[in-house]
Amino acid sequence: LAGDTIYVGTTGGFIYGLNAARGDIRWRYRSIPPRDQLEQYGYSSINSPLGISDGKLFAFSESGPLQAFSPNAVDVTGPQITSPRPGRSATVSTRPPLTILAYLQDEGSGVNPDTIIMTLRHQDDQGETELPMSTVPWDARNRATYDGWVYNPLRGTIEYTIRPSQPGAPVRNLRAGRYYVKIQVADYRGNFSTLEWSFIADPSVQP
């Protein structure tokens, strides 16, 4: 406990800062193993008690490193947005399923999920249209639908899945043409990052 914030580490590799009175999340940080251990450790479990000294928070992770967090630490770089799928200028089928995905990571103050914005635009000979999108809570990820994206903090991914129609329902294929994906996200210090890429949906391509 530091002031009115409770700090908690989890075996899932997260460190949370919780409001002591209400219990809501003020800050969360996904502990990332050293780069040479990423394949061995998908995440770093926080099994030891957290320590607070001289205004700094200390956490010892399963993968070995001792991590230190300070409100005065220098952090001027936004989150990394990597490995977009489908790939840049890839050609995919107009028939679902189709998952649009990218990885979010921030080794500074951490990814702030409340800042994530994902947009999808379609362009063809008839013009350009922005598709409606909303956020699907992560615990409802299995119910993600055509108009919702989900941020998975354990995997560090943002995903948008266009699913096949239910049996008996009208077939809902993607419109042919080019799709533009844009993801914006900030860390807890307010450093923003943006990634934009496009892919093509072609009815002649098999799913």
PDB file of C-alpha atoms in Angstrom:
ATOM      1  CA  LEU A   1       0.000   0.000   0.000  1.00  0.00           C
ATOM      2  CA  ALA A   2       1.354   3.420  -1.013  1.00  0.00           C
ATOM      3  CA  GLY A   3      -0.903   6.355  -0.235  1.00  0.00           C
ATOM      4  CA  ASP A   4      -4.346   5.417  -1.514  1.00  0.00           C
ATOM      5  CA  THR A   5      -3.060   2.836  -4.016  1.00  0.00           C
ATOM      6  CA  ILE A   6      -2.619  -0.895  -3.464  1.00  0.00           C
ATOM      7  CA  TYR A   7      -0.047  -2.600  -5.692  1.00  0.00           C
ATOM      8  CA  VAL A   8      -0.521  -6.282  -6.494  1.00  0.00           C
ATOM      9  CA  GLY A   9       1.531  -8.732  -8.565  1.00  0.00           C
ATOM     10  CA  THR A  10      -0.026 -11.773 -10.230  1.00  0.00           C
ATOM     11  CA  THR A  11       1.151 -15.159 -11.494  1.00  0.00           C
ATOM     12  CA  GLY A  12      -0.201 -14.084 -14.891  1.00  0.00           C
ATOM     13  CA  GLY A  13       2.616 -11.562 -15.161  1.00  0.00           C
ATOM     14  CA  PHE A  14       0.713  -8.379 -14.316  1.00  0.00           C
ATOM     15  CA  ILE A  15       1.314  -5.667 -11.755  1.00  0.00           C
ATOM     16  CA  TYR A  16      -1.797  -3.709 -10.811  1.00  0.00           C
ATOM     17  CA  GLY A  17      -2.228  -0.413  -9.029  1.00  0.00           C
ATOM     18  CA  LEU A  18      -5.685  -0.463  -7.426  1.00  0.00           C
ATOM     19  CA  ASN A  19      -7.655   2.316  -5.808  1.00  0.00           C
ATOM     20  CA  ALA A  20      -7.619   1.328  -2.126  1.00  0.00           C
ATOM     21  CA  ALA A  21     -11.137   2.648  -1.496  1.00  0.00           C
ATOM     22  CA  ARG A  22     -12.964   1.495  -4.621  1.00  0.00           C
ATOM     23  CA  GLY A  23     -10.822  -1.320  -6.017  1.00  0.00           C
ATOM     24  CA  ASP A  24     -10.801   0.009  -9.596  1.00  0.00           C
ATOM     25  CA  ILE A  25      -7.646  -0.279 -11.694  1.00  0.00           C
ATOM     26  CA  ARG A  26      -5.522   2.850 -11.876  1.00  0.00           C
ATOM     27  CA  TRP A  27      -2.512   1.288 -13.565  1.00  0.00           C
ATOM     28  CA  ARG A  28      -1.523  -2.064 -14.961  1.00  0.00           C
ATOM     29  CA  TYR A  29       1.768  -3.307 -16.294  1.00  0.00           C
ATOM     30  CA  ARG A  30       2.453  -6.489 -18.231  1.00  0.00           C
ATOM     31  CA  SER A  31       5.795  -7.866 -17.095  1.00  0.00           C
ATOM     32  CA  ILE A  32       7.850  -8.783 -20.154  1.00  0.00           C
ATOM     33  CA  PRO A  33      10.738 -11.294 -20.004  1.00  0.00           C
ATOM     34  CA  PRO A  34      14.151 -10.330 -21.383  1.00  0.00           C
ATOM     35  CA  ARG A  35      14.234 -10.583 -25.161  1.00  0.00           C
ATOM     36  CA  ASP A  36      16.467 -13.669 -25.099  1.00  0.00           C
ATOM     37  CA  GLN A  37      13.912 -15.469 -22.897  1.00  0.00           C
ATOM     38  CA  LEU A  38      10.698 -14.583 -24.729  1.00  0.00           C
ATOM     39  CA  GLU A  39      10.345 -18.050 -26.228  1.00  0.00           C
ATOM     40  CA  GLN A  40      10.926 -19.748 -22.885  1.00  0.00           C
ATOM     41  CA  TYR A  41       8.691 -17.399 -20.886  1.00  0.00           C
ATOM     42  CA  GLY A  42       5.552 -16.075 -22.529  1.00  0.00           C
ATOM     43  CA  TYR A  43       5.221 -13.752 -19.560  1.00  0.00           C
ATOM     44  CA  SER A  44       6.985 -13.172 -16.250  1.00  0.00           C
ATOM     45  CA  SER A  45       5.016 -14.334 -13.212  1.00  0.00           C
ATOM     46  CA  ILE A  46       5.251 -12.051 -10.193  1.00  0.00           C
ATOM     47  CA  ASN A  47       5.452 -14.607  -7.379  1.00  0.00           C
ATOM     48  CA  SER A  48       7.317 -12.557  -4.760  1.00  0.00           C
ATOM     49  CA  PRO A  49       5.853  -9.747  -2.651  1.00  0.00           C
ATOM     50  CA  LEU A  50       6.233  -6.274  -4.141  1.00  0.00           C
ATOM     51  CA  GLY A  51       8.461  -3.770  -2.390  1.00  0.00           C
ATOM     52  CA  ILE A  52       8.159   0.002  -2.062  1.00  0.00           C
ATOM     53  CA  SER A  53      11.074   2.183  -1.068  1.00  0.00           C
ATOM     54  CA  ASP A  54      11.880   5.867  -1.561  1.00  0.00           C
ATOM     55  CA  GLY A  55       8.872   6.367  -3.822  1.00  0.00           C
ATOM     56  CA  LYS A  56       9.793   3.456  -6.099  1.00  0.00           C
ATOM     57  CA  LEU A  57       8.028   0.145  -6.694  1.00  0.00           C
ATOM     58  CA  PHE A  58      10.126  -3.030  -6.982  1.00  0.00           C
ATOM     59  CA  ALA A  59       8.982  -6.346  -8.440  1.00  0.00           C
ATOM     60  CA  PHE A  60      10.946  -9.589  -8.812  1.00  0.00           C
ATOM     61  CA  SER A  61       9.714 -11.731 -11.712  1.00  0.00           C
ATOM     62  CA  GLU A  62       9.984 -15.469 -12.340  1.00  0.00           C
ATOM     63  CA  SER A  63      12.180 -14.962 -15.400  1.00  0.00           C
ATOM     64  CA  GLY A  64      14.850 -13.348 -13.240  1.00  0.00           C
ATOM     65  CA  PRO A  65      15.001  -9.547 -13.557  1.00  0.00           C
ATOM     66  CA  LEU A  66      14.261  -7.166 -10.729  1.00  0.00           C
ATOM     67  CA  GLN A  67      12.004  -4.447 -12.120  1.00  0.00           C
ATOM     68  CA  ALA A  68      11.847  -0.947 -10.670  1.00  0.00           C
ATOM     69  CA  PHE A  69       9.137   1.634 -11.324  1.00  0.00           C
ATOM     70  CA  SER A  70       9.349   5.322 -10.481  1.00  0.00           C
ATOM     71  CA  PRO A  71       6.900   8.163 -11.133  1.00  0.00           C
ATOM     72  CA  ASN A  72       9.922  10.247 -12.186  1.00  0.00           C
ATOM     73  CA  ALA A  73      11.324   7.709 -14.650  1.00  0.00           C
ATOM     74  CA  VAL A  74      12.005   8.997 -18.165  1.00  0.00           C
ATOM     75  CA  ASP A  75       9.527   7.608 -20.699  1.00  0.00           C
ATOM     76  CA  VAL A  76       9.206   9.489 -23.983  1.00  0.00           C
ATOM     77  CA  THR A  77       8.410   6.584 -26.323  1.00  0.00           C
ATOM     78  CA  GLY A  78       4.943   5.299 -27.135  1.00  0.00           C
ATOM     79  CA  PRO A  79       3.918   1.627 -27.230  1.00  0.00           C
ATOM     80  CA  GLN A  80       5.163  -0.642 -29.993  1.00  0.00           C
ATOM     81  CA  ILE A  81       2.505  -1.875 -32.441  1.00  0.00           C
ATOM     82  CA  THR A  82       3.874  -4.845 -34.351  1.00  0.00           C
ATOM     83  CA  SER A  83       3.124  -7.926 -36.480  1.00  0.00           C
ATOM     84  CA  PRO A  84      -0.091  -6.724 -38.165  1.00  0.00           C
ATOM     85  CA  ARG A  85      -2.318  -9.392 -39.685  1.00  0.00           C
ATOM     86  CA  PRO A  86      -3.294  -9.745 -42.452  1.00  0.00           C
ATOM     87  CA  GLY A  87       0.089  -8.505 -43.573  1.00  0.00           C
ATOM     88  CA  ARG A  88       0.611  -5.219 -45.354  1.00  0.00           C
ATOM     89  CA  SER A  89      -1.040  -5.302 -48.807  1.00  0.00           C
ATOM     90  CA  ALA A  90      -1.932  -8.989 -48.351  1.00  0.00           C
ATOM     91  CA  THR A  91      -4.838 -10.409 -50.350  1.00  0.00           C
ATOM     92  CA  VAL A  92      -7.507 -12.354 -48.456  1.00  0.00           C
ATOM     93  CA  SER A  93     -10.820 -13.994 -49.269  1.00  0.00           C
ATOM     94  CA  THR A  94     -14.072 -12.069 -48.932  1.00  0.00           C
ATOM     95  CA  ARG A  95     -15.505 -15.090 -47.114  1.00  0.00           C
ATOM     96  CA  PRO A  96     -15.129 -15.133 -43.338  1.00  0.00           C
ATOM     97  CA  PRO A  97     -13.672 -15.946 -40.919  1.00  0.00           C
ATOM     98  CA  LEU A  98     -11.086 -13.200 -40.939  1.00  0.00           C
ATOM     99  CA  THR A  99      -9.093 -11.942 -37.962  1.00  0.00           C
ATOM    100  CA  ILE A 100      -7.356  -8.558 -37.995  1.00  0.00           C
ATOM    101  CA  LEU A 101      -4.688  -8.503 -35.311  1.00  0.00           C
ATOM    102  CA  ALA A 102      -1.664  -6.607 -34.013  1.00  0.00           C
ATOM    103  CA  TYR A 103       0.568  -6.856 -30.935  1.00  0.00           C
ATOM    104  CA  LEU A 104       0.873  -4.016 -28.410  1.00  0.00           C
ATOM    105  CA  GLN A 105       3.834  -3.725 -26.051  1.00  0.00           C
ATOM    106  CA  ASP A 106       5.300  -0.988 -23.881  1.00  0.00           C
ATOM    107  CA  GLU A 107       8.365  -1.513 -21.710  1.00  0.00           C
ATOM    108  CA  GLY A 108       8.102   1.942 -20.133  1.00  0.00           C
ATOM    109  CA  SER A 109       4.997   2.916 -18.172  1.00  0.00           C
ATOM    110  CA  GLY A 110       2.855   0.212 -19.837  1.00  0.00           C
ATOM    111  CA  VAL A 111       0.026   0.091 -22.389  1.00  0.00           C
ATOM    112  CA  ASN A 112      -3.018   2.080 -21.276  1.00  0.00           C
ATOM    113  CA  PRO A 113      -6.012   0.043 -22.524  1.00  0.00           C
ATOM    114  CA  ASP A 114      -8.364   3.006 -22.137  1.00  0.00           C
ATOM    115  CA  THR A 115      -6.583   4.824 -24.978  1.00  0.00           C
ATOM    116  CA  ILE A 116      -6.812   2.104 -27.637  1.00  0.00           C
ATOM    117  CA  ILE A 117      -8.689   3.050 -30.802  1.00  0.00           C
ATOM    118  CA  MET A 118      -9.106   0.760 -33.797  1.00  0.00           C
ATOM    119  CA  THR A 119     -10.760   1.854 -37.035  1.00  0.00           C
ATOM    120  CA  LEU A 120     -11.445   0.051 -40.300  1.00  0.00           C
ATOM    121  CA  ARG A 121     -12.168   1.715 -43.632  1.00  0.00           C
ATOM    122  CA  HIS A 122     -13.252   0.099 -46.905  1.00  0.00           C
ATOM    123  CA  GLN A 123     -12.441   1.497 -50.329  1.00  0.00           C
ATOM    124  CA  ASP A 124     -13.600   0.403 -53.772  1.00  0.00           C
ATOM    125  CA  ASP A 125     -14.766   1.972 -57.036  1.00  0.00           C
ATOM    126  CA  GLN A 126     -17.853   3.312 -55.267  1.00  0.00           C
ATOM    127  CA  GLY A 127     -15.877   5.311 -52.737  1.00  0.00           C
ATOM    128  CA  GLU A 128     -14.716   4.958 -49.151  1.00  0.00           C
ATOM    129  CA  THR A 129     -16.698   3.846 -46.075  1.00  0.00           C
ATOM    130  CA  GLU A 130     -15.718   3.655 -42.418  1.00  0.00           C
ATOM    131  CA  LEU A 131     -17.120   0.520 -40.803  1.00  0.00           C
ATOM    132  CA  PRO A 132     -18.757   0.791 -37.369  1.00  0.00           C
ATOM    133  CA  MET A 133     -16.650  -0.715 -34.594  1.00  0.00           C
ATOM    134  CA  SER A 134     -17.054  -0.936 -30.847  1.00  0.00           C
ATOM    135  CA  THR A 135     -15.107  -2.473 -27.982  1.00  0.00           C
ATOM    136  CA  VAL A 136     -15.904  -6.000 -26.815  1.00  0.00           C
ATOM    137  CA  PRO A 137     -14.817  -6.663 -23.203  1.00  0.00           C
ATOM    138  CA  TRP A 138     -11.978  -9.154 -23.019  1.00  0.00           C
ATOM    139  CA  ASP A 139     -13.971 -11.581 -20.843  1.00  0.00           C
ATOM    140  CA  ALA A 140     -16.530 -11.701 -23.660  1.00  0.00           C
ATOM    141  CA  ARG A 141     -13.952 -12.420 -26.360  1.00  0.00           C
ATOM    142  CA  ASN A 142     -15.725 -15.585 -27.488  1.00  0.00           C
ATOM    143  CA  ARG A 143     -18.741 -13.455 -28.369  1.00  0.00           C
ATOM    144  CA  ALA A 144     -16.800 -10.951 -30.463  1.00  0.00           C
ATOM    145  CA  THR A 145     -18.876 -10.058 -33.490  1.00  0.00           C
ATOM    146  CA  TYR A 146     -18.605  -8.151 -36.745  1.00  0.00           C
ATOM    147  CA  ASP A 147     -18.783  -4.757 -35.054  1.00  0.00           C
ATOM    148  CA  GLY A 148     -16.446  -5.280 -32.093  1.00  0.00           C
ATOM    149  CA  TRP A 149     -12.736  -5.490 -31.356  1.00  0.00           C
ATOM    150  CA  VAL A 150     -11.120  -6.880 -28.232  1.00  0.00           C
ATOM    151  CA  TYR A 151      -7.863  -6.138 -26.405  1.00  0.00           C
ATOM    152  CA  ASN A 152      -6.340  -9.220 -24.803  1.00  0.00           C
ATOM    153  CA  PRO A 153      -3.896  -8.034 -22.107  1.00  0.00           C
ATOM    154  CA  LEU A 154      -2.447 -11.521 -21.543  1.00  0.00           C
ATOM    155  CA  ARG A 155      -1.374 -11.933 -25.154  1.00  0.00           C
ATOM    156  CA  GLY A 156      -0.834  -8.232 -25.683  1.00  0.00           C
ATOM    157  CA  THR A 157      -3.022  -8.280 -28.799  1.00  0.00           C
ATOM    158  CA  ILE A 158      -5.825  -6.253 -30.266  1.00  0.00           C
ATOM    159  CA  GLU A 159      -8.111  -8.397 -32.415  1.00  0.00           C
ATOM    160  CA  TYR A 160     -11.105  -7.832 -34.649  1.00  0.00           C
ATOM    161  CA  THR A 161     -12.777 -10.982 -35.958  1.00  0.00           C
ATOM    162  CA  ILE A 162     -15.329 -11.168 -38.738  1.00  0.00           C
ATOM    163  CA  ARG A 163     -17.071 -14.472 -38.168  1.00  0.00           C
ATOM    164  CA  PRO A 164     -19.127 -16.675 -40.507  1.00  0.00           C
ATOM    165  CA  SER A 165     -22.892 -16.266 -40.383  1.00  0.00           C
ATOM    166  CA  GLN A 166     -24.858 -18.501 -38.080  1.00  0.00           C
ATOM    167  CA  PRO A 167     -26.667 -21.471 -39.735  1.00  0.00           C
ATOM    168  CA  GLY A 168     -29.829 -20.248 -41.419  1.00  0.00           C
ATOM    169  CA  ALA A 169     -28.748 -16.598 -41.354  1.00  0.00           C
ATOM    170  CA  PRO A 170     -27.949 -14.616 -44.518  1.00  0.00           C
ATOM    171  CA  VAL A 171     -24.381 -15.066 -45.715  1.00  0.00           C
ATOM    172  CA  ARG A 172     -22.298 -12.044 -44.724  1.00  0.00           C
ATOM    173  CA  ASN A 173     -19.172 -11.778 -46.844  1.00  0.00           C
ATOM    174  CA  LEU A 174     -16.728  -8.909 -46.880  1.00  0.00           C
ATOM    175  CA  ARG A 175     -17.135  -6.410 -49.658  1.00  0.00           C
ATOM    176  CA  ALA A 176     -14.413  -6.689 -52.256  1.00  0.00           C
ATOM    177  CA  GLY A 177     -11.843  -3.904 -52.242  1.00  0.00           C
ATOM    178  CA  ARG A 178      -9.088  -2.498 -50.069  1.00  0.00           C
ATOM    179  CA  TYR A 179      -9.395  -2.244 -46.286  1.00  0.00           C
ATOM    180  CA  TYR A 180      -7.416   0.243 -44.214  1.00  0.00           C
ATOM    181  CA  VAL A 181      -6.731  -0.588 -40.558  1.00  0.00           C
ATOM    182  CA  LYS A 182      -5.623   2.070 -38.077  1.00  0.00           C
ATOM    183  CA  ILE A 183      -4.623   1.420 -34.461  1.00  0.00           C
ATOM    184  CA  GLN A 184      -3.834   4.163 -31.967  1.00  0.00           C
ATOM    185  CA  VAL A 185      -2.656   3.588 -28.400  1.00  0.00           C
ATOM    186  CA  ALA A 186      -0.862   5.465 -25.622  1.00  0.00           C
ATOM    187  CA  ASP A 187       1.091   4.475 -22.542  1.00  0.00           C
ATOM    188  CA  TYR A 188       0.359   5.754 -19.037  1.00  0.00           C
ATOM    189  CA  ARG A 189       2.677   8.717 -19.638  1.00  0.00           C
ATOM    190  CA  GLY A 190       0.562   9.860 -22.577  1.00  0.00           C
ATOM    191  CA  ASN A 191       3.013   8.891 -25.330  1.00  0.00           C
ATOM    192  CA  PHE A 192       0.961   7.936 -28.392  1.00  0.00           C
ATOM    193  CA  SER A 193       1.731   5.513 -31.207  1.00  0.00           C
ATOM    194  CA  THR A 194      -0.135   4.838 -34.439  1.00  0.00           C
ATOM    195  CA  LEU A 195       0.042   2.019 -36.961  1.00  0.00           C
ATOM    196  CA  GLU A 196      -1.873   2.025 -40.235  1.00  0.00           C
ATOM    197  CA  TRP A 197      -1.801  -0.613 -42.939  1.00  0.00           C
ATOM    198  CA  SER A 198      -4.070  -2.064 -45.616  1.00  0.00           C
ATOM    199  CA  PHE A 199      -5.047  -5.366 -47.191  1.00  0.00           C
ATOM    200  CA  ILE A 200      -7.233  -6.414 -50.110  1.00  0.00           C
ATOM    201  CA  ALA A 201     -10.358  -8.614 -50.037  1.00  0.00           C
ATOM    202  CA  ASP A 202     -10.817 -10.555 -53.287  1.00  0.00           C
ATOM    203  CA  PRO A 203     -13.776 -12.906 -53.970  1.00  0.00           C
ATOM    204  CA  SER A 204     -11.579 -15.081 -56.214  1.00  0.00           C
ATOM    205  CA  VAL A 205      -9.320 -16.025 -53.297  1.00  0.00           C
ATOM    206  CA  GLN A 206     -10.210 -19.168 -51.390  1.00  0.00           C
ATOM    207  CA  PRO A 207     -10.503 -18.858 -47.589  1.00  0.00           C
TER     208      PRO A 207
END
